[in-house]
Coordinates of N, CA, C and O in Angstrom, one line a residue:
M1 N 2.9 4.0 -5.5 CA 3.8 5.0 -5.1 C 5.2 4.6 -5.4 O 5.5 3.5 -4.9
K2 N 5.9 5.6 -5.8 CA 7.3 5.2 -6.1 C 8.2 5.6 -4.8 O 7.8 6.4 -4.0
N3 N 9.4 5.2 -4.7 CA 10.3 5.4 -3.7 C 10.5 6.8 -3.5 O 10.7 7.4 -2.5
A4 N 10.7 7.6 -4.7 CA 11.2 9.0 -4.7 C 9.9 9.7 -4.0 O 10.1 10.6 -3.4
E5 N 8.5 9.4 -4.3 CA 7.6 10.0 -3.6 C 7.3 9.7 -2.0 O 7.2 10.5 -1.4
I6 N 7.9 8.6 -1.7 CA 7.8 8.1 -0.3 C 8.8 8.8 0.6 O 8.6 9.2 1.6
K7 N 10.0 9.1 -0.2 CA 11.1 9.8 0.6 C 10.8 11.2 0.9 O 11.4 11.7 2.0
K8 N 9.9 11.7 0.0 CA 9.6 13.1 0.3 C 8.5 13.4 1.4 O 8.4 14.5 1.9
L9 N 7.9 12.2 2.0 CA 6.8 12.3 2.9 C 7.4 12.5 4.3 O 8.6 11.8 4.6
S10 N 6.8 13.1 5.2 CA 7.3 13.0 6.7 C 6.7 12.0 7.4 O 5.9 11.1 6.8
V11 N 7.3 11.7 8.6 CA 6.7 10.4 9.2 C 5.4 10.4 9.4 O 4.5 9.3 9.3
E12 N 4.7 11.6 9.9 CA 3.1 11.7 10.1 C 2.5 11.1 8.6 O 1.4 10.4 8.7
E13 N 2.9 11.8 7.8 CA 2.2 11.5 6.3 C 2.4 9.9 6.1 O 1.4 9.4 5.4
L14 N 3.6 9.4 6.2 CA 4.0 8.1 6.1 C 3.0 7.3 6.8 O 2.3 6.3 6.3
V15 N 2.7 7.5 8.1 CA 1.7 6.7 8.8 C 0.3 6.8 8.4 O -0.4 5.7 8.3
S16 N 0.0 7.9 8.0 CA -1.4 8.0 7.5 C -1.6 7.4 6.4 O -2.6 6.9 6.0
T17 N -0.6 7.6 5.3 CA -0.6 6.9 3.9 C -0.7 5.5 4.2 O -1.3 4.6 3.4
L18 N 0.2 4.9 5.2 CA 0.2 3.4 5.5 C -1.3 3.0 5.9 O -1.6 1.9 5.5
A19 N -1.7 3.8 6.6 CA -3.3 3.4 7.2 C -4.1 3.2 6.1 O -4.9 2.4 5.8
S20 N -4.1 4.2 5.2 CA -4.9 4.2 3.9 C -4.6 3.1 3.0 O -5.7 2.5 2.6
E21 N -3.5 2.7 2.7 CA -3.2 1.7 1.8 C -3.5 0.3 2.5 O -3.9 -0.5 1.8
K22 N -3.4 0.2 4.0 CA -4.0 -1.0 4.4 C -5.5 -1.2 4.4 O -5.9 -2.4 4.1
E23 N -6.1 -0.1 4.4 CA -7.6 -0.3 4.2 C -8.0 -0.5 2.8 O -8.8 -1.3 2.6
A24 N -7.0 0.1 1.9 CA -7.5 -0.1 0.5 C -7.2 -1.6 0.3 O -8.0 -2.3 -0.6
L25 N -6.1 -2.2 0.7 CA -5.7 -3.7 0.5 C -6.9 -4.5 1.0 O -7.2 -5.6 0.3
A26 N -7.3 -4.2 2.3 CA -8.5 -5.0 2.8 C -9.6 -5.0 2.0 O -10.3 -5.9 1.7
R27 N -10.1 -3.9 1.4 CA -11.2 -3.8 0.5 C -11.0 -4.5 -0.9 O -11.8 -5.3 -1.3
L28 N -9.5 -4.5 -1.4 CA -9.2 -5.4 -2.5 C -9.5 -6.6 -2.3 O -10.0 -7.3 -3.2
K29 N -9.1 -7.2 -1.2 CA -9.1 -8.6 -0.9 C -10.6 -9.0 -0.5 O -10.7 -10.1 -1.2
F30 N -11.3 -8.2 0.0 CA -12.8 -8.6 0.3 C -13.4 -8.6 -1.3 O -14.2 -9.4 -1.4
A31 N -13.2 -7.6 -2.1 CA -13.6 -7.8 -3.5 C -13.3 -9.0 -4.2 O -14.1 -9.5 -4.9
H32 N -12.1 -9.3 -4.2 CA -11.8 -10.5 -4.7 C -12.1 -11.7 -4.3 O -12.4 -12.8 -4.9
A33 N -12.4 -11.8 -2.9 CA -13.0 -12.9 -2.4 C -14.5 -13.3 -3.0 O -15.1 -14.3 -3.0
I34 N -15.1 -12.2 -3.1 CA -16.6 -12.3 -3.4 C -16.9 -12.6 -4.9 O -17.4 -13.7 -5.3
S35 N -16.1 -11.9 -5.8 CA -16.0 -12.1 -7.3 C -14.6 -11.6 -7.8 O -14.1 -10.6 -7.3
P36 N -14.0 -12.5 -8.6 CA -12.5 -11.9 -9.2 C -12.5 -10.9 -9.5 O -13.2 -10.1 -10.5
I37 N -11.7 -9.9 -9.1 CA -11.6 -8.5 -9.4 C -10.7 -8.5 -10.8 O -10.0 -9.6 -11.3
E38 N -10.9 -7.6 -11.6 CA -10.3 -7.6 -13.1 C -8.8 -7.8 -13.1 O -8.2 -8.6 -14.0
N39 N -8.2 -7.1 -12.4 CA -6.5 -7.1 -12.4 C -6.1 -7.5 -10.9 O -5.9 -6.8 -10.0
P40 N -6.1 -9.0 -10.7 CA -5.7 -9.4 -9.3 C -4.1 -9.1 -9.1 O -3.7 -9.2 -7.8
L41 N -3.4 -8.5 -9.8 CA -2.1 -7.9 -9.8 C -2.1 -6.8 -8.9 O -1.0 -6.3 -8.3
R42 N -3.1 -6.0 -8.8 CA -3.1 -4.8 -7.9 C -3.1 -5.2 -6.4 O -2.5 -4.5 -5.7
I43 N -3.5 -6.5 -6.0 CA -3.2 -6.8 -4.7 C -1.8 -6.9 -4.3 O -1.3 -6.6 -3.4
R44 N -0.9 -7.5 -5.3 CA 0.5 -7.6 -5.1 C 1.0 -6.4 -5.0 O 2.0 -6.0 -4.1
E45 N 0.6 -5.6 -5.8 CA 1.3 -4.1 -5.9 C 0.9 -3.3 -4.6 O 1.7 -2.6 -4.1
A46 N -0.2 -3.5 -4.0 CA -0.7 -2.9 -2.7 C 0.1 -3.4 -1.7 O 0.8 -2.6 -0.8
R47 N 0.4 -4.8 -1.7 CA 1.3 -5.3 -0.6 C 2.8 -4.8 -0.6 O 3.4 -4.4 0.5
K48 N 3.2 -4.6 -1.8 CA 4.7 -3.8 -2.0 C 4.6 -2.5 -1.5 O 5.6 -2.2 -1.2
V49 N 3.5 -1.7 -1.9 CA 3.6 -0.3 -1.3 C 3.5 -0.2 0.0 O 4.2 0.6 0.8
I50 N 2.8 -1.1 0.6 CA 2.6 -1.2 2.2 C 4.2 -1.6 2.7 O 4.6 -1.0 3.8
A51 N 4.8 -2.5 2.1 CA 6.2 -2.9 2.6 C 7.1 -1.6 2.5 O 8.0 -1.4 3.3
R52 N 7.0 -1.0 1.3 CA 7.8 0.0 1.3 C 7.6 1.4 2.2 O 8.6 2.0 2.8
L53 N 6.4 1.6 2.4 CA 6.0 2.5 3.6 C 6.5 2.0 4.9 O 6.9 3.0 5.6
E54 N 6.4 0.9 5.3 CA 6.7 0.4 6.5 C 8.2 0.4 6.7 O 8.9 0.7 7.8
T55 N 8.9 0.0 5.5 CA 10.5 0.3 5.6 C 10.9 1.7 5.8 O 11.8 2.0 6.5
A56 N 10.3 2.7 5.0 CA 10.5 4.0 5.1 C 10.3 4.6 6.6 O 11.1 5.4 7.1
I57 N 9.1 4.1 7.2 CA 9.1 4.4 8.6 C 9.8 4.1 9.6 O 10.6 4.5 10.3
S58 N 10.4 2.7 9.5 CA 11.4 2.3 10.3 C 12.8 2.9 10.2 O 13.6 3.0 11.0
A59 N 13.2 3.2 8.8 CA 14.3 3.9 8.6 C 14.3 5.3 9.2 O 15.4 5.9 9.5
A60 N 13.2 5.8 9.2 CA 13.0 7.3 9.7 C 13.3 7.4 11.3 O 13.5 8.4 11.9
K61 N 13.0 6.3 11.9 CA 12.9 6.3 13.5 C 14.4 6.0 14.2 O 15.4 5.8 13.3

């Protein structure tokens, strides 16, 4: 998710997107713990998206 896409979202949409991204990150970590996933950089990218969303939420308040 790009910064331009994040800026277009409302606060409610940001919060719901943040929740779904955190859930996706948890699933990725679990899958990687059981057997290595094909592209482990997806975990890093997911963390960065979560950080962008949290920054946008705190800036909107």
